[in-house]
Amino acid sequence: MALPTYSTMKHHLLPAATYSRLVPRATYHDTATIDEPTIKPQNRSRSAVNIPASLSNLLHLNLNHHTNPTGTHAGSSNNAMLDVQNFNRQTPTYSPTEDISSMYSEIHGAADWSRLLSPLHPWLRREILKYGEFAQATYDAFDSNPFSQYGGSCMYGRHRLFEKLGLLRHGYDVTKYLYAMSHVDLPRWLERSLHAEAWSRDSNWMGYVAVSGDEESRRIGCRDIVVSWRGTVVPAEWLEDIQGKLESIESNDQSDIRVEHGFRSIYTSKAETTRYNKLSASEQVMGEIKRLVKFYQEKGEKVSITITGHSLGGALALLNAYEAASALPSVPVRVISFGAPRVGNEAFADRLKELGVKVLRMVVKQDVVPKMPGILFNEGMKMVEKVTGTLDWVYTHVGVELGLNVKTSPYLKNCIDFAGFHNLEIYLHLVDGYVSSKSGFRCEAKRDVALINKASGMLREEIGIPPCWHQPANRGLVCNPYGRWTMPNRELEDIPSPYREGYEQLLN
Amino acid sequence: MALPTYSTMKHHLLPAATYSRLVPRATYHDTATIDEPTIKPQNRSRSAVNIPASLSNLLHLNLNHHTNPTGTHAGSSNNAMLDVQNFNRQTPTYSPTEDISSMYSEIHGAADWSRLLSPLHPWLRREILKYGEFAQATYDAFDSNPFSQYGGSCMYGRHRLFEKLGLLRHGYDVTKYLYAMSHVDLPRWLERSLHAEAWSRDSNWMGYVAVSGDEESRRIGCRDIVVSWRGTVVPAEWLEDIQGKLESIESNDQSDIRVEHGFRSIYTSKAETTRYNKLSASEQVMGEIKRLVKFYQEKGEKVSITITGHSLGGALALLNAYEAASALPSVPVRVISFGAPRVGNEAFADRLKELGVKVLRMVVKQDVVPKMPGILFNEGMKMVEKVTGTLDWVYTHVGVELGLNVKTSPYLKNCIDFAGFHNLEIYLHLVDGYVSSKSGFRCEAKRDVALINKASGMLREEIGIPPCWHQPANRGLVCNPYGRWTMPNRELEDIPSPYREGYEQLLN
């Protein structure tokens, strides 16, 4: 029978005017162009077969005379063909990565990326996408099936996470999984398994720690320790629920530093009675970071820490960065976040600056989450501030913002979709096409546009990719030898184990 | 990210009282019991591991003292264990099928199944399920993906349809696919491909003709020609739209016989300009039936025609039966329908009776579709009838009804779900458990209960099967050699071809 999502969908042909935006052009040419594959004639003709007629007509229609709304110029028929190639996805999805060690400190944000953001330097773009894919991995590997015995855990053991997700090419190894719980009742945060013998009743898989291998370390100029934090599924609504409950960052803290209590609860909660949170997420991640830093510094290596996350994950990244920079003053700490909400007050922001934490925030203009918490809340407080002259109770953003805009992408629907605007794959798509706030979507963009619809319906229908396509066959059910459909047991390798994960620190 | 269906679901623990219905008992024992597998101790213990605790507790709790609402008695611990086995799906899903040729004419309905329905004879039950699975095949193999170039067609070529769906065991061969269109604008009927090069813009795959092989023919006592008609996805709403538009069954027909014009339109529409409906569904199916009857009668074989369908498919089955019985008076014609709406008036019903068409209608008490069209309409007309004394304009059901009731099944949720009540898999599940209108669900039922949730959420959550689980991996997208996600081309074998199908009759 038809899947509900399909039956509720309509195919609307767009007016010719809007089509004119479908041929992206860029005035800026980065090194990615050099490795553009030469398009063989037979490729051309073969690939021409499968593209939607409306689109190909358009492409040939608009070749020599049009300017798209972003102000970049219509290009040659070559560019048009290149675009057809993209729609047909007959090109590689990424360019070879250059040795960027010469620009190590700049790319790490030493100068707050001042010379690299406008236009966006291709080397930095690739690093942002790398960390964005580490963040996306926490969604792609998360078992959100409440009928699974392991619902709320990672579907794969940490030794094959990157292999399963096709991320081995980044040259990192996962060294630890992170689990979190919360003592504060946070609506729609925890994914619970309905299974009678659920792997855990209290905790969720919340991310992982990974470290760059020798080759990648050489390429980027340091041993890079990455922490990737998972976000939530319904952050916008969720963030409304936690509007403006600021509290001191540490119970015994005498400073003015305040952070959102829900984020802090997830980062710091623990309970002896649980299997995966006898240690808090904070204790788990700090234990592992310290272990790795010690290990590599003793080998005389240059070590850096990069903490990434999307949405709630971006908020946890900031709390984590604050703690890491405080505990390890000798190690540069950087946060690469996507669609992250505000976390703390002015004092929190100032302290992070003092600690030398570098923060690069990707923010989609149409995404409401980065405006949370405190859209309304802050307004009220600004009044108070005028009187009291203090900002203790107002949320503030930290670091450098890279502003993205869904309107620049010719691949995206012209629609209002708040979940879509916040989707991490949209962020990665827009970073991939970003050149500068002035110019349009670059046609050398490499990422597969089909990924946009992985968990959204933002991709234009002409491109022919179903919405929300990222799903297991038969919701993970398989037919057993008796001819009956059952939820299969996981391979031992992929079954979460408190002994492999939660207790490691206690054992060290 | 969490699949929407999951995130919107809640797990409600049922009060102990309702649990008491979870151990099905039957006073009636059919031959199916003889092939019940002996449960080995180690099986018991192993399988006990995976069942929801609530359920196993219940089973042990209620072993020796409870009566379930259906009035059948609580059985021995053996029965309980057997039930645990079922929940763990460690038993075969079907019993060996006996030689039923001795009862050929009775099972074919010669005596309107008078002696076989109460209690339901196991041989007849198995035949009903066989034809029900032929009807279910039209849903399971239907490509309802609008992004597929072949949306609205069958996913598999006719030579491997049964192989792909695991129906080879029935011993039938598909000889022809049927395609339909409609000149009447029927909302939400046609599934259209959004693809620029769609296989067809006007037609949908509407079913198939199959014939029993030598072995199966021997077993059932005749060469059985089966026609299986596909239903619609949203029949209830759809049927409201076509409320009571009766018209003469043939344009030149002078009789009082009237049938619903939407059904008739789908069955009879054709257009020279189309690729798959230069012949109407009626012409396609009658041509094939006549060809097969001629072929096997010339070999001196006993031939029968069984027409099956669910929902709209059941309606088309009646129109088809009317035409087949009129054209082939020498061949017994039988209709096995599931949740079918009314099709025509009293005169239509009388004529079918005269023609000797035998109709067995499976009707779930809670399903509204069999009450359509004309829930309201008929009431109005009954008044008219009192005046005019004619029933020309009132819909009437045909044949023998087998009444099913969702409340008898201990595996189903206690909820209001009109789509669920109409779901064909629910029908098959209830037939599998049916003994008589008086007794409860038989514990010898063999079908995998997981199938209930294939396209519904009717199965109790304790059993741990996700709702609507029947879905392809990644909505059919696959990662191509370039690392990009694309809708793959079909194997040639599975691509619909007007030359293979639509034109056959013209060529003969």
GROMACS .gro file of C-alpha atoms in nm, chain B residues 232-492:
model
  261
  740THR     CA    1  -0.732   0.117  -0.357
  741VAL     CA    2  -0.529   0.279  -0.085
  742VAL     CA    3  -0.795   0.503   0.065
  743PRO     CA    4  -1.117   0.322  -0.018
  744ALA     CA    5  -1.339   0.455   0.258
  745GLU     CA    6  -1.302   0.823   0.166
  746TRP     CA    7  -1.294   0.730  -0.198
  747LEU     CA    8  -1.618   0.537  -0.176
  748GLU     CA    9  -1.789   0.834  -0.015
  749ASP     CA   10  -1.705   1.036  -0.325
  750ILE     CA   11  -1.884   0.789  -0.550
  751GLN     CA   12  -2.193   0.750  -0.331
  752GLY     CA   13  -2.476   0.596  -0.526
  753LYS     CA   14  -2.411   0.672  -0.889
  754LEU     CA   15  -2.578   0.364  -1.035
  755GLU     CA   16  -2.588   0.311  -1.410
  756SER     CA   17  -2.681   0.035  -1.654
  757ILE     CA   18  -2.419  -0.239  -1.672
  758GLU     CA   19  -2.399  -0.210  -2.052
  759SER     CA   20  -2.469   0.102  -2.255
  760ASN     CA   21  -2.719  -0.085  -2.473
  761ASP     CA   22  -2.863  -0.283  -2.180
  762GLN     CA   23  -3.244  -0.273  -2.152
  763SER     CA   24  -3.269  -0.466  -1.821
  764ASP     CA   25  -3.307  -0.319  -1.471
  765ILE     CA   26  -2.949  -0.419  -1.388
  766ARG     CA   27  -2.757  -0.127  -1.242
  767VAL     CA   28  -2.397  -0.108  -1.111
  768GLU     CA   29  -2.187   0.165  -0.951
  769HIS     CA   30  -2.053   0.379  -1.235
  770GLY     CA   31  -1.705   0.435  -1.085
  771PHE     CA   32  -1.636   0.061  -1.060
  772ARG     CA   33  -1.776   0.010  -1.409
  773SER     CA   34  -1.559   0.290  -1.546
  774ILE     CA   35  -1.239   0.132  -1.411
  775TYR     CA   36  -1.343  -0.207  -1.546
  776THR     CA   37  -1.441  -0.089  -1.895
  777SER     CA   38  -1.242   0.228  -1.980
  778LYS     CA   39  -0.991   0.225  -2.265
  779ALA     CA   40  -0.821   0.471  -2.501
  780GLU     CA   41  -0.626   0.420  -2.826
  781THR     CA   42  -0.381   0.692  -2.716
  782THR     CA   43  -0.266   0.499  -2.405
  783ARG     CA   44   0.010   0.239  -2.392
  784TYR     CA   45  -0.155  -0.006  -2.154
  785ASN     CA   46  -0.526   0.047  -2.207
  786LYS     CA   47  -0.583   0.020  -2.578
  787LEU     CA   48  -0.786  -0.266  -2.433
  788SER     CA   49  -1.001  -0.218  -2.124
  789ALA     CA   50  -0.937  -0.423  -1.809
  790SER     CA   51  -1.250  -0.614  -1.905
  791GLU     CA   52  -1.118  -0.699  -2.253
  792GLN     CA   53  -0.776  -0.792  -2.114
  793VAL     CA   54  -0.908  -1.028  -1.849
  794MET     CA   55  -1.182  -1.186  -2.060
  795GLY     CA   56  -0.943  -1.246  -2.347
  796GLU     CA   57  -0.702  -1.425  -2.114
  797ILE     CA   58  -0.970  -1.625  -1.931
  798LYS     CA   59  -1.121  -1.745  -2.261
  799ARG     CA   60  -0.778  -1.839  -2.392
  800LEU     CA   61  -0.699  -2.046  -2.081
  801VAL     CA   62  -1.043  -2.211  -2.062
  802LYS     CA   63  -1.024  -2.309  -2.431
  803PHE     CA   64  -0.670  -2.442  -2.387
  804TYR     CA   65  -0.748  -2.665  -2.086
  805GLN     CA   66  -1.095  -2.775  -2.194
  806GLU     CA   67  -0.948  -2.893  -2.524
  807LYS     CA   68  -0.717  -3.108  -2.310
  808GLY     CA   69  -1.032  -3.246  -2.150
  809GLU     CA   70  -0.964  -3.094  -1.808
  810LYS     CA   71  -1.217  -2.977  -1.552
  811VAL     CA   72  -1.177  -2.597  -1.533
  812SER     CA   73  -1.295  -2.349  -1.272
  813ILE     CA   74  -1.266  -1.973  -1.236
  814THR     CA   75  -1.198  -1.806  -0.900
  815ILE     CA   76  -1.201  -1.428  -0.888
  816THR     CA   77  -1.065  -1.257  -0.578
  817GLY     CA   78  -1.003  -0.905  -0.452
  818HIS     CA   79  -1.006  -0.678  -0.151
  819SER     CA   80  -1.200  -0.352  -0.125
  820LEU     CA   81  -1.235  -0.201  -0.475
  821GLY     CA   82  -1.073  -0.522  -0.600
  822GLY     CA   83  -1.368  -0.716  -0.459
  823ALA     CA   84  -1.605  -0.491  -0.652
  824LEU     CA   85  -1.417  -0.546  -0.977
  825ALA     CA   86  -1.423  -0.919  -0.901
  826LEU     CA   87  -1.806  -0.913  -0.910
  827LEU     CA   88  -1.821  -0.725  -1.241
  828ASN     CA   89  -1.564  -0.967  -1.379
  829ALA     CA   90  -1.761  -1.268  -1.249
  830TYR     CA   91  -2.080  -1.136  -1.410
  831GLU     CA   92  -1.907  -1.108  -1.748
  832ALA     CA   93  -1.721  -1.441  -1.717
  833ALA     CA   94  -2.029  -1.639  -1.616
  834SER     CA   95  -2.227  -1.482  -1.902
  835ALA     CA   96  -1.956  -1.561  -2.158
  836LEU     CA   97  -1.861  -1.908  -2.028
  837PRO     CA   98  -2.180  -2.080  -1.902
  838SER     CA   99  -1.999  -2.416  -1.894
  839VAL     CA  100  -1.742  -2.305  -1.634
  840PRO     CA  101  -1.817  -2.268  -1.261
  841VAL     CA  102  -1.735  -1.913  -1.149
  842ARG     CA  103  -1.661  -1.824  -0.785
  843VAL     CA  104  -1.583  -1.495  -0.610
  844ILE     CA  105  -1.381  -1.487  -0.287
  845SER     CA  106  -1.384  -1.122  -0.172
  846PHE     CA  107  -1.254  -0.938   0.134
  847GLY     CA  108  -1.404  -0.614   0.265
  848ALA     CA  109  -1.574  -0.545  -0.066
  849PRO     CA  110  -1.830  -0.265  -0.105
  850ARG     CA  111  -2.170  -0.310  -0.265
  851VAL     CA  112  -2.156  -0.301  -0.642
  852GLY     CA  113  -2.504  -0.313  -0.791
  853ASN     CA  114  -2.876  -0.331  -0.735
  854GLU     CA  115  -3.111  -0.623  -0.662
  855ALA     CA  116  -3.143  -0.706  -1.030
  856PHE     CA  117  -2.762  -0.735  -1.054
  857ALA     CA  118  -2.762  -0.971  -0.754
  858ASP     CA  119  -3.047  -1.180  -0.901
  859ARG     CA  120  -2.874  -1.208  -1.238
  860LEU     CA  121  -2.549  -1.327  -1.072
  861LYS     CA  122  -2.755  -1.592  -0.891
  862GLU     CA  123  -2.918  -1.702  -1.218
  863LEU     CA  124  -2.575  -1.726  -1.376
  864GLY     CA  125  -2.472  -1.959  -1.090
  865VAL     CA  126  -2.194  -1.731  -0.969
  866LYS     CA  127  -2.094  -1.833  -0.614
  867VAL     CA  128  -1.984  -1.545  -0.390
  868LEU     CA  129  -1.819  -1.579  -0.050
  869ARG     CA  130  -1.770  -1.240   0.114
  870MET     CA  131  -1.538  -1.197   0.412
  871VAL     CA  132  -1.669  -0.903   0.615
  872VAL     CA  133  -1.512  -0.758   0.929
  873LYS     CA  134  -1.789  -0.628   1.154
  874GLN     CA  135  -1.595  -0.310   1.234
  875ASP     CA  136  -1.505  -0.234   0.869
  876VAL     CA  137  -1.719   0.043   0.714
  877VAL     CA  138  -1.628  -0.029   0.352
  878PRO     CA  139  -1.865  -0.327   0.307
  879LYS     CA  140  -2.141  -0.088   0.417
  880MET     CA  141  -2.055   0.135   0.120
  881PRO     CA  142  -2.170   0.278  -0.111
  882GLY     CA  143  -2.501   0.386   0.020
  883ILE     CA  144  -2.489   0.396   0.399
  884LEU     CA  145  -2.698   0.711   0.378
  885PHE     CA  146  -2.802   0.672   0.018
  886ASN     CA  147  -2.979   0.337   0.066
  887GLU     CA  148  -3.181   0.475   0.356
  888GLY     CA  149  -3.326   0.746   0.134
  889MET     CA  150  -3.397   0.499  -0.141
  890LYS     CA  151  -3.570   0.253   0.092
  891MET     CA  152  -3.833   0.523   0.136
  892VAL     CA  153  -3.870   0.562  -0.239
  893GLU     CA  154  -3.893   0.184  -0.270
  894LYS     CA  155  -4.193   0.178  -0.032
  895VAL     CA  156  -4.362   0.409  -0.281
  896THR     CA  157  -4.243   0.278  -0.615
  897GLY     CA  158  -4.211  -0.082  -0.504
  898THR     CA  159  -3.890  -0.116  -0.700
  899LEU     CA  160  -3.534  -0.175  -0.575
  900ASP     CA  161  -3.369  -0.070  -0.901
  901TRP     CA  162  -3.180   0.209  -0.729
  902VAL     CA  163  -3.073   0.044  -0.405
  903TYR     CA  164  -2.735  -0.127  -0.359
  904THR     CA  165  -2.747  -0.489  -0.249
  905HIS     CA  166  -2.483  -0.738  -0.143
  906VAL     CA  167  -2.445  -1.070  -0.320
  907GLY     CA  168  -2.376  -1.423  -0.196
  908VAL     CA  169  -2.273  -1.568   0.139
  909GLU     CA  170  -2.113  -1.360   0.413
  910LEU     CA  171  -1.848  -1.485   0.655
  911GLY     CA  172  -1.863  -1.241   0.948
  912LEU     CA  173  -1.536  -1.163   1.125
  913ASN     CA  174  -1.480  -0.959   1.440
  914VAL     CA  175  -1.157  -0.785   1.547
  915LYS     CA  176  -1.263  -0.823   1.912
  916THR     CA  177  -1.212  -1.201   1.893
  917SER     CA  178  -0.837  -1.170   1.829
  918PRO     CA  179  -0.615  -1.148   2.140
  919TYR     CA  180  -0.333  -1.012   1.924
  920LEU     CA  181  -0.510  -0.690   1.819
  921LYS     CA  182  -0.519  -0.356   1.995
  922ASN     CA  183  -0.844  -0.245   2.147
  923CYS     CA  184  -0.874   0.073   1.940
  924ILE     CA  185  -1.073   0.257   1.674
  925ASP     CA  186  -0.876   0.246   1.350
  926PHE     CA  187  -1.095   0.246   1.038
  927ALA     CA  188  -0.801   0.198   0.802
  928GLY     CA  189  -0.684  -0.087   1.026
  929PHE     CA  190  -1.027  -0.253   1.036
  930HIS     CA  191  -1.029  -0.254   0.654
  931ASN     CA  192  -0.670  -0.376   0.614
  932LEU     CA  193  -0.652  -0.701   0.418
  933GLU     CA  194  -0.391  -0.852   0.650
  934ILE     CA  195  -0.640  -0.807   0.936
  935TYR     CA  196  -0.894  -1.000   0.730
  936LEU     CA  197  -0.647  -1.283   0.671
  937HIS     CA  198  -0.550  -1.289   1.038
  938LEU     CA  199  -0.915  -1.313   1.147
  939VAL     CA  200  -0.993  -1.586   0.891
  940ASP     CA  201  -0.688  -1.775   1.021
  941GLY     CA  202  -0.827  -1.759   1.375
  942TYR     CA  203  -1.195  -1.804   1.287
  943VAL     CA  204  -1.382  -2.113   1.409
  944SER     CA  205  -1.745  -2.002   1.433
  945SER     CA  206  -1.944  -1.693   1.521
  946LYS     CA  207  -1.979  -1.838   1.872
  947SER     CA  208  -1.623  -1.942   1.958
  948GLY     CA  209  -1.306  -1.740   2.007
  949PHE     CA  210  -0.980  -1.713   1.819
  950ARG     CA  211  -0.830  -2.061   1.765
  951CYS     CA  212  -0.487  -2.111   1.918
  952GLU     CA  213  -0.386  -2.334   1.625
  953ALA     CA  214  -0.384  -2.026   1.401
  954LYS     CA  215  -0.072  -2.042   1.185
  955ARG     CA  216  -0.020  -1.709   1.010
  956ASP     CA  217   0.263  -1.487   1.134
  957VAL     CA  218   0.091  -1.220   1.344
  958ALA     CA  219   0.370  -0.975   1.247
  959LEU     CA  220   0.200  -0.947   0.904
  960ILE     CA  221  -0.084  -0.757   1.074
  961ASN     CA  222   0.145  -0.456   1.112
  962LYS     CA  223   0.275  -0.473   0.757
  963ALA     CA  224   0.072  -0.163   0.670
  964SER     CA  225  -0.118  -0.096   0.994
  965GLY     CA  226  -0.056  -0.049   1.365
  966MET     CA  227  -0.325  -0.290   1.486
  967LEU     CA  228  -0.093  -0.540   1.656
  968ARG     CA  229  -0.058  -0.511   2.036
  969GLU     CA  230   0.265  -0.338   2.127
  970GLU     CA  231   0.359  -0.610   2.379
  971ILE     CA  232   0.435  -0.828   2.078
  972GLY     CA  233   0.709  -0.583   1.977
  973ILE     CA  234   0.646  -0.543   1.604
  974PRO     CA  235   0.672  -0.187   1.466
  975PRO     CA  236   0.366  -0.045   1.285
  976CYS     CA  237   0.360  -0.016   0.903
  977TRP     CA  238   0.692  -0.197   0.874
  978HIS     CA  239   0.656  -0.308   0.513
  979GLN     CA  240   0.895  -0.063   0.342
  980PRO     CA  241   1.196  -0.082   0.112
  981ALA     CA  242   1.538   0.020   0.241
  982ASN     CA  243   1.594   0.394   0.184
  983ARG     CA  244   1.268   0.417  -0.014
  984GLY     CA  245   1.437   0.224  -0.292
  985LEU     CA  246   1.738   0.456  -0.329
  986VAL     CA  247   2.079   0.294  -0.369
  987CYS     CA  248   2.428   0.441  -0.358
  988ASN     CA  249   2.578   0.441  -0.709
  989PRO     CA  250   2.947   0.387  -0.797
  990TYR     CA  251   2.999   0.765  -0.774
  991GLY     CA  252   2.889   0.758  -0.409
  992ARG     CA  253   2.560   0.931  -0.490
  993TRP     CA  254   2.212   0.812  -0.390
  994THR     CA  255   1.989   0.743  -0.690
  995MET     CA  256   1.671   0.557  -0.782
  996PRO     CA  257   1.813   0.249  -0.956
  997ASN     CA  258   1.690   0.130  -1.295
  998ARG     CA  259   1.472  -0.178  -1.283
  999GLU     CA  260   1.593  -0.509  -1.414
 1000LEU     CA  261   1.463  -0.554  -1.768
   0.00000   0.00000   0.00000
